[in-house]
Each structure stands twice: as structure tokens, then as C-alpha cells.
PDB file of C-alpha atoms and ligand atoms in Angstrom:
ATOM      1  CA  MET U 947     -39.361  21.166 -21.130  1.00  0.00           C
ATOM      2  CA  LYS U 948     -38.606  17.992 -19.203  1.00  0.00           C
ATOM      3  CA  GLU U 949     -36.084  18.354 -16.419  1.00  0.00           C
ATOM      4  CA  ILE U 950     -34.122  15.815 -14.396  1.00  0.00           C
ATOM      5  CA  ILE U 951     -31.759  16.007 -11.446  1.00  0.00           C
ATOM      6  CA  LEU U 952     -28.368  14.248 -11.365  1.00  0.00           C
ATOM      7  CA  HIS U 953     -25.974  14.730  -8.437  1.00  0.00           C
ATOM      8  CA  ASN U 954     -28.067  17.729  -7.322  1.00  0.00           C
ATOM      9  CA  LYS U 955     -27.738  19.489 -10.667  1.00  0.00           C
ATOM     10  CA  ILE U 956     -30.701  20.300 -12.916  1.00  0.00           C
ATOM     11  CA  PHE U 957     -30.600  19.188 -16.543  1.00  0.00           C
ATOM     12  CA  GLN U 958     -33.162  19.936 -19.228  1.00  0.00           C
ATOM     13  CA  GLN U 959     -34.023  17.819 -22.222  1.00  0.00           C
ATOM     14  CA  HIS U 960     -32.044  18.952 -25.249  1.00  0.00           C
ATOM     15  CA  ILE U 961     -32.060  16.230 -27.933  1.00  0.00           C
ATOM     16  CA  SER U 962     -34.978  13.803 -27.919  1.00  0.00           C
ATOM     17  CA  LYS U 963     -34.498  10.110 -28.569  1.00  0.00           C
ATOM     18  CA  GLU U 964     -36.392  10.548 -31.856  1.00  0.00           C
ATOM     19  CA  GLU U 965     -33.940  13.235 -32.974  1.00  0.00           C
ATOM     20  CA  ILE U 966     -31.010  11.061 -31.857  1.00  0.00           C
ATOM     21  CA  ASP U 967     -32.369   8.236 -33.995  1.00  0.00           C
ATOM     22  CA  ASN U 968     -32.521  10.553 -37.036  1.00  0.00           C
ATOM     23  CA  ILE U 969     -28.986  11.808 -36.399  1.00  0.00           C
ATOM     24  CA  VAL U 970     -27.682   8.234 -36.111  1.00  0.00           C
ATOM     25  CA  SER U 971     -29.491   7.231 -39.343  1.00  0.00           C
ATOM     26  CA  ASP U 972     -27.984  10.195 -41.227  1.00  0.00           C
ATOM     27  CA  LEU U 973     -24.504   9.331 -39.971  1.00  0.00           C
ATOM     28  CA  ALA U 974     -24.930   5.678 -40.924  1.00  0.00           C
ATOM     29  CA  ASN U 975     -26.067   6.665 -44.426  1.00  0.00           C
ATOM     30  CA  LYS U 976     -23.037   8.906 -44.896  1.00  0.00           C
ATOM     31  CA  ILE U 977     -20.711   6.123 -43.748  1.00  0.00           C
ATOM     32  CA  ASN U 978     -22.517   3.578 -45.938  1.00  0.00           C
ATOM     33  CA  VAL U 979     -21.859   5.631 -49.076  1.00  0.00           C
ATOM     34  CA  SER U 980     -18.260   6.512 -48.109  1.00  0.00           C
ATOM     35  CA  ASN U 981     -16.785   3.533 -49.940  1.00  0.00           C
ATOM     36  CA  THR U 982     -14.782   2.372 -46.945  1.00  0.00           C
ATOM     37  CA  GLU U 983     -13.575  -1.124 -47.741  1.00  0.00           C
ATOM     38  CA  LYS U 984     -13.855  -3.784 -44.989  1.00  0.00           C
ATOM     39  CA  PRO U 985     -14.066  -1.163 -42.230  1.00  0.00           C
ATOM     40  CA  LEU U 986     -13.064  -1.879 -38.664  1.00  0.00           C
ATOM     41  CA  PHE U 987     -15.294   0.267 -36.479  1.00  0.00           C
ATOM     42  CA  ILE U 988     -13.660   1.089 -33.168  1.00  0.00           C
ATOM     43  CA  ALA U 989     -15.989   2.423 -30.497  1.00  0.00           C
ATOM     44  CA  VAL U 990     -14.480   4.429 -27.675  1.00  0.00           C
ATOM     45  CA  LEU U 991     -15.865   3.252 -24.340  1.00  0.00           C
ATOM     46  CA  ASN U 992     -17.644   4.010 -22.131  1.00  0.00           C
ATOM     47  CA  GLY U 993     -19.538   6.914 -23.667  1.00  0.00           C
ATOM     48  CA  SER U 994     -20.148   5.493 -27.128  1.00  0.00           C
ATOM     49  CA  PHE U 995     -21.677   2.145 -26.147  1.00  0.00           C
ATOM     50  CA  LEU U 996     -25.266   3.035 -27.086  1.00  0.00           C
ATOM     51  CA  PHE U 997     -24.278   5.059 -30.152  1.00  0.00           C
ATOM     52  CA  ALA U 998     -22.112   2.178 -31.393  1.00  0.00           C
ATOM     53  CA  ALA U 999     -24.875  -0.382 -30.875  1.00  0.00           C
ATOM     54  CA  ASP U1000     -27.443   1.766 -32.681  1.00  0.00           C
ATOM     55  CA  ILE U1001     -25.307   2.867 -35.612  1.00  0.00           C
ATOM     56  CA  MET U1002     -23.970  -0.643 -36.298  1.00  0.00           C
ATOM     57  CA  ARG U1003     -27.526  -1.879 -36.913  1.00  0.00           C
ATOM     58  CA  LYS U1004     -27.795   0.698 -39.700  1.00  0.00           C
ATOM     59  CA  ILE U1005     -24.428  -0.035 -41.337  1.00  0.00           C
ATOM     60  CA  THR U1006     -24.856  -1.968 -44.572  1.00  0.00           C
ATOM     61  CA  ILE U1007     -21.198  -2.224 -45.668  1.00  0.00           C
ATOM     62  CA  ALA U1008     -20.218  -5.842 -46.293  1.00  0.00           C
ATOM     63  CA  ASN U1009     -17.540  -7.286 -43.978  1.00  0.00           C
ATOM     64  CA  ALA U1010     -17.869  -4.493 -41.403  1.00  0.00           C
ATOM     65  CA  GLU U1011     -16.260  -5.381 -38.069  1.00  0.00           C
ATOM     66  CA  ILE U1012     -16.465  -3.713 -34.664  1.00  0.00           C
ATOM     67  CA  SER U1013     -14.119  -3.574 -31.712  1.00  0.00           C
ATOM     68  CA  PHE U1014     -14.009  -1.514 -28.521  1.00  0.00           C
ATOM     69  CA  ILE U1015     -11.271   0.517 -26.877  1.00  0.00           C
ATOM     70  CA  LYS U1016     -10.847   2.531 -23.755  1.00  0.00           C
ATOM     71  CA  LEU U1017      -8.310   5.262 -23.160  1.00  0.00           C
ATOM     72  CA  SER U1018      -6.790   5.077 -19.722  1.00  0.00           C
ATOM     73  CA  SER U1019      -4.686   7.925 -18.416  1.00  0.00           C
ATOM     74  CA  TYR U1020      -2.206   7.680 -15.603  1.00  0.00           C
ATOM     75  CA  GLU U1021       0.601   9.791 -14.220  1.00  0.00           C
ATOM     76  CA  GLY U1022       4.036   8.560 -15.214  1.00  0.00           C
ATOM     77  CA  MET U1023       6.346   7.501 -12.369  1.00  0.00           C
ATOM     78  CA  LYS U1024       8.805  10.288 -13.091  1.00  0.00           C
ATOM     79  CA  SER U1025       7.363  12.519 -15.749  1.00  0.00           C
ATOM     80  CA  SER U1026       4.830  15.052 -14.691  1.00  0.00           C
ATOM     81  CA  GLY U1027       2.924  14.615 -17.920  1.00  0.00           C
ATOM     82  CA  GLU U1028      -0.051  12.383 -18.399  1.00  0.00           C
ATOM     83  CA  ILE U1029       0.566   9.080 -20.157  1.00  0.00           C
ATOM     84  CA  SER U1030      -2.218   7.484 -22.125  1.00  0.00           C
ATOM     85  CA  GLU U1031      -2.693   3.902 -23.064  1.00  0.00           C
ATOM     86  CA  LEU U1032      -5.290   2.250 -25.236  1.00  0.00           C
ATOM     87  CA  ILE U1033      -6.924  -0.820 -23.751  1.00  0.00           C
ATOM     88  CA  GLY U1034      -8.634  -3.263 -26.055  1.00  0.00           C
ATOM     89  CA  ILE U1035      -6.518  -3.476 -29.190  1.00  0.00           C
ATOM     90  CA  ASN U1036      -5.436  -7.088 -29.046  1.00  0.00           C
ATOM     91  CA  SER U1037      -5.411  -8.064 -32.677  1.00  0.00           C
ATOM     92  CA  ASN U1038      -3.324  -6.878 -35.591  1.00  0.00           C
ATOM     93  CA  ILE U1039      -4.890  -3.717 -36.984  1.00  0.00           C
ATOM     94  CA  SER U1040      -2.114  -2.807 -39.402  1.00  0.00           C
ATOM     95  CA  ASN U1041      -3.443  -1.800 -42.823  1.00  0.00           C
ATOM     96  CA  ARG U1042      -7.041  -1.798 -41.556  1.00  0.00           C
ATOM     97  CA  ASN U1043      -9.489   0.950 -42.479  1.00  0.00           C
ATOM     98  CA  ILE U1044     -10.556   2.249 -39.086  1.00  0.00           C
ATOM     99  CA  ILE U1045     -13.740   4.190 -38.423  1.00  0.00           C
ATOM    100  CA  LEU U1046     -13.613   5.591 -34.884  1.00  0.00           C
ATOM    101  CA  LEU U1047     -16.960   5.946 -33.128  1.00  0.00           C
ATOM    102  CA  GLU U1048     -16.994   8.727 -30.516  1.00  0.00           C
ATOM    103  CA  ASP U1049     -19.894   9.919 -28.386  1.00  0.00           C
ATOM    104  CA  ILE U1050     -18.692  13.505 -28.217  1.00  0.00           C
ATOM    105  CA  ILE U1051     -15.677  15.539 -29.262  1.00  0.00           C
ATOM    106  CA  ASP U1052     -15.044  18.485 -26.999  1.00  0.00           C
ATOM    107  CA  THR U1053     -11.453  19.879 -26.908  1.00  0.00           C
ATOM    108  CA  GLY U1054     -10.223  17.068 -29.164  1.00  0.00           C
ATOM    109  CA  ASN U1055      -7.540  15.964 -26.686  1.00  0.00           C
ATOM    110  CA  THR U1056      -8.918  12.431 -26.435  1.00  0.00           C
ATOM    111  CA  LEU U1057      -9.238  12.111 -30.198  1.00  0.00           C
ATOM    112  CA  GLU U1058      -5.677  13.331 -30.712  1.00  0.00           C
ATOM    113  CA  LYS U1059      -4.282  10.727 -28.285  1.00  0.00           C
ATOM    114  CA  ILE U1060      -6.267   7.903 -29.859  1.00  0.00           C
ATOM    115  CA  ILE U1061      -5.185   8.852 -33.380  1.00  0.00           C
ATOM    116  CA  GLU U1062      -1.569   9.132 -32.214  1.00  0.00           C
ATOM    117  CA  ILE U1063      -1.635   5.605 -30.788  1.00  0.00           C
ATOM    118  CA  LEU U1064      -3.497   4.079 -33.758  1.00  0.00           C
ATOM    119  CA  THR U1065      -1.055   5.684 -36.177  1.00  0.00           C
ATOM    120  CA  GLN U1066       1.795   3.839 -34.427  1.00  0.00           C
ATOM    121  CA  GLU U1067      -0.022   0.594 -35.306  1.00  0.00           C
ATOM    122  CA  GLN U1068       0.400   1.418 -39.014  1.00  0.00           C
ATOM    123  CA  VAL U1069      -3.299   1.328 -39.757  1.00  0.00           C
ATOM    124  CA  GLY U1070      -4.384   1.784 -43.370  1.00  0.00           C
ATOM    125  CA  SER U1071      -6.688   4.757 -42.797  1.00  0.00           C
ATOM    126  CA  ILE U1072      -8.557   6.446 -39.962  1.00  0.00           C
ATOM    127  CA  LYS U1073     -11.931   8.118 -40.294  1.00  0.00           C
ATOM    128  CA  VAL U1074     -13.735   9.694 -37.373  1.00  0.00           C
ATOM    129  CA  ALA U1075     -17.478   9.608 -36.690  1.00  0.00           C
ATOM    130  CA  THR U1076     -18.857  11.451 -33.695  1.00  0.00           C
ATOM    131  CA  LEU U1077     -22.424  11.769 -32.504  1.00  0.00           C
ATOM    132  CA  LEU U1078     -21.869  15.219 -30.984  1.00  0.00           C
ATOM    133  CA  PHE U1079     -19.292  17.931 -31.584  1.00  0.00           C
ATOM    134  CA  LYS U1080     -18.605  21.154 -29.687  1.00  0.00           C
ATOM    135  CA  PRO U1081     -17.010  23.457 -32.300  1.00  0.00           C
ATOM    136  CA  ASP U1082     -16.417  26.292 -29.826  1.00  0.00           C
ATOM    137  CA  ALA U1083     -14.413  24.011 -27.510  1.00  0.00           C
ATOM    138  CA  TYR U1084     -12.422  22.221 -30.234  1.00  0.00           C
ATOM    139  CA  LYS U1085      -8.720  23.080 -30.127  1.00  0.00           C
ATOM    140  CA  LYS U1086      -7.278  20.707 -32.732  1.00  0.00           C
ATOM    141  CA  ASN U1087      -6.969  20.673 -36.494  1.00  0.00           C
ATOM    142  CA  LEU U1088      -7.734  16.975 -36.923  1.00  0.00           C
ATOM    143  CA  ASN U1089     -10.339  16.301 -39.549  1.00  0.00           C
ATOM    144  CA  ILE U1090     -13.642  14.919 -38.262  1.00  0.00           C
ATOM    145  CA  ASP U1091     -15.178  13.039 -41.172  1.00  0.00           C
ATOM    146  CA  PHE U1092     -18.710  12.424 -39.906  1.00  0.00           C
ATOM    147  CA  ILE U1093     -20.410  14.751 -37.413  1.00  0.00           C
ATOM    148  CA  GLY U1094     -23.883  13.896 -36.122  1.00  0.00           C
ATOM    149  CA  LYS U1095     -24.755  17.225 -34.536  1.00  0.00           C
ATOM    150  CA  SER U1096     -22.756  20.267 -33.521  1.00  0.00           C
ATOM    151  CA  ILE U1097     -23.851  21.683 -30.177  1.00  0.00           C
ATOM    152  CA  GLU U1098     -23.033  24.722 -28.077  1.00  0.00           C
ATOM    153  CA  ASN U1099     -20.475  24.564 -25.327  1.00  0.00           C
ATOM    154  CA  ASP U1100     -22.941  23.033 -22.852  1.00  0.00           C
ATOM    155  CA  PHE U1101     -22.387  20.010 -20.634  1.00  0.00           C
ATOM    156  CA  VAL U1102     -24.648  17.198 -21.815  1.00  0.00           C
ATOM    157  CA  VAL U1103     -25.661  13.810 -20.420  1.00  0.00           C
ATOM    158  CA  GLY U1104     -27.675  10.804 -21.525  1.00  0.00           C
ATOM    159  CA  TYR U1105     -27.514   8.254 -24.341  1.00  0.00           C
ATOM    160  CA  GLY U1106     -24.163   6.985 -23.093  1.00  0.00           C
ATOM    161  CA  LEU U1107     -22.816  10.314 -21.856  1.00  0.00           C
ATOM    162  CA  ASP U1108     -22.334  10.636 -18.116  1.00  0.00           C
ATOM    163  CA  TYR U1109     -22.138  13.191 -15.361  1.00  0.00           C
ATOM    164  CA  ASP U1110     -19.777  11.595 -12.836  1.00  0.00           C
ATOM    165  CA  GLU U1111     -20.746   8.141 -14.141  1.00  0.00           C
ATOM    166  CA  ILE U1112     -24.498   8.566 -13.893  1.00  0.00           C
ATOM    167  CA  GLY U1113     -27.018   9.402 -16.605  1.00  0.00           C
ATOM    168  CA  ARG U1114     -25.654   7.077 -19.286  1.00  0.00           C
ATOM    169  CA  ASN U1115     -28.908   5.096 -19.324  1.00  0.00           C
ATOM    170  CA  LEU U1116     -31.132   8.060 -20.231  1.00  0.00           C
ATOM    171  CA  PRO U1117     -32.688   7.647 -23.708  1.00  0.00           C
ATOM    172  CA  HIS U1118     -32.751  11.409 -24.417  1.00  0.00           C
ATOM    173  CA  ILE U1119     -29.817  13.832 -24.176  1.00  0.00           C
ATOM    174  CA  TYR U1120     -30.054  16.566 -21.550  1.00  0.00           C
ATOM    175  CA  LYS U1121     -28.021  19.709 -20.995  1.00  0.00           C
ATOM    176  CA  LEU U1122     -26.976  21.330 -17.759  1.00  0.00           C
ATOM    177  CA  LYS U1123     -29.340  24.133 -16.886  1.00  0.00           C
ATOM    178  CA  ASN U1124     -27.542  27.399 -16.204  1.00  0.00           C
TER     179      ASN U1124
HETATM  180  P1  LIG C2517     -12.153  15.935 -25.221  1.00  0.00           P
HETATM  181  O1  LIG C2517     -10.928  15.113 -25.003  1.00  0.00           O
HETATM  182  O2  LIG C2517     -12.077  17.278 -24.530  1.00  0.00           O
HETATM  183  O3  LIG C2517     -12.563  16.066 -26.671  1.00  0.00           O
HETATM  184  O4  LIG C2517     -13.332  15.255 -24.464  1.00  0.00           O
HETATM  185  C1  LIG C2517     -13.745  14.049 -24.805  1.00  0.00           C
HETATM  186  C2  LIG C2517     -14.369  13.289 -23.659  1.00  0.00           C
HETATM  187  O5  LIG C2517     -14.778  14.134 -22.578  1.00  0.00           O
HETATM  188  C3  LIG C2517     -15.598  12.637 -24.176  1.00  0.00           C
HETATM  189  O6  LIG C2517     -15.302  11.380 -24.744  1.00  0.00           O
HETATM  190  C4  LIG C2517     -16.448  12.560 -22.942  1.00  0.00           C
HETATM  191  O7  LIG C2517     -16.124  11.395 -22.220  1.00  0.00           O
HETATM  192  C5  LIG C2517     -16.066  13.768 -22.140  1.00  0.00           C
HETATM  193  N1  LIG C2517     -17.000  14.878 -22.379  1.00  0.00           N
HETATM  194  C6  LIG C2517     -16.767  16.012 -23.074  1.00  0.00           C
HETATM  195  N2  LIG C2517     -17.830  16.804 -23.082  1.00  0.00           N
HETATM  196  C7  LIG C2517     -18.789  16.147 -22.382  1.00  0.00           C
HETATM  197  C8  LIG C2517     -20.156  16.464 -22.039  1.00  0.00           C
HETATM  198  O8  LIG C2517     -20.744  17.520 -22.376  1.00  0.00           O
HETATM  199  N3  LIG C2517     -20.810  15.529 -21.312  1.00  0.00           N
HETATM  200  C9  LIG C2517     -20.255  14.359 -20.908  1.00  0.00           C
HETATM  201  N4  LIG C2517     -18.980  14.026 -21.209  1.00  0.00           N
HETATM  202  C10 LIG C2517     -18.261  14.924 -21.933  1.00  0.00           C
HETATM  203 MG1  LIG C2518     -16.019   9.428 -24.176  1.00  0.00          MG
END
């Protein structure tokens, strides 16, 4: 099995680029037949940049649009809690049918924050598509409409996913070797 080293850690190939392509095609087909009218795809940066680019080429729904967001977290001046803000929504998305594109859903914390913020914008509907899902780490009850592949609770990199910002450019997905 092919191995690589990132920041002194060993990773082994886990999902080949050919398998990724099949997973992305399956997801696109499911979305294509979902009868989502004039969908606004929203890709969550940075991790989903390759997934978004690849899946969009396979989407055949007429009038599909795409936009990009980033969730930035910062400590509030007084509160001890983390405050999150969505960067990138600069047009009116009220009543739009949103399809979120996520690279990976782990605990679900990120997804929950994004859905919370989008809901405040009075969107028409929100569907969620994720390339990878870690069922054993997921702590939320939010419905995930389209799941590419469920994986074990391993740390993975490649195809957009990073380990301390490196590894996003790798065409295959690798997992941390224990
Ligand atoms: P969550 O909020 O715990 O669901 O985590 C979501 C975010 O954590 C993802 O969008 C990724 O940026 C990051 N993440 C979670 N698991 C992994 C992983 O295995 N590799 C790389 N990034 C990950
Ligand atoms: Mg991410």
C-alpha cells in the first residue's frame, strides 16, 4: 500500500482517485434525480474545493448555481464561547434551495453552525451532500441527505482535506497510519 509522509506522520492510501471519482458520480446522480428546483450549491471552503469542482461537472440540473462560503471562528470579546461567522454570503439567498457541499462531516459541529446561520437567512430548503462521513464521531441529529462514503474514525487527508494545511493537493485520500 502506498505511503506518504506529512509533517513527520505516516499516511497510507485509503481511497484511490478512481474510487473517489465513482463516489462523486454516484452522489451527483442522486442529486440529479432529487428534483431540487434551481438549486444553489454552497461549497464549504477550504476542504471542499476539489469535490465541488468535480461534482459540479456532473450536475445536470438546469439553472444550478454555485457559491462558496467559509466558516470563521473567533473568541468573543467578553463571552468565553466561540462565535462563528459565515464569510461569502453576499447575495440574497432567501427562499433559495440550498445544497451544501462538505468534504467531510465528523462531529457535525461545523454543519450545525452553518445550518443555524443559513436558517436565519430564511432559505427555502437546505440539503446536505458530503463526500465523507464519520458515523462513529457524529454527535448531531441533523439529517445528511447525500453521503458519498462512510469511513471509520480515522484522520484522513488528500483531495482537498488537509493535515495542518498540507496534503490538500493529493489526488488520492490517505489515512493516518496507527
Ligand atoms: P466537524 O465540525 O467535527 O464535523 O468537522 C468538520 C471539519 O473538520 C471538516 O470540515 C474538516 O475541515 C475537519 N476534519 C474533520 N475530520 C477530518 C479529517 O479526518 N481530516 C481532515 N480534516 C478533518
Ligand atoms: Mg472542511
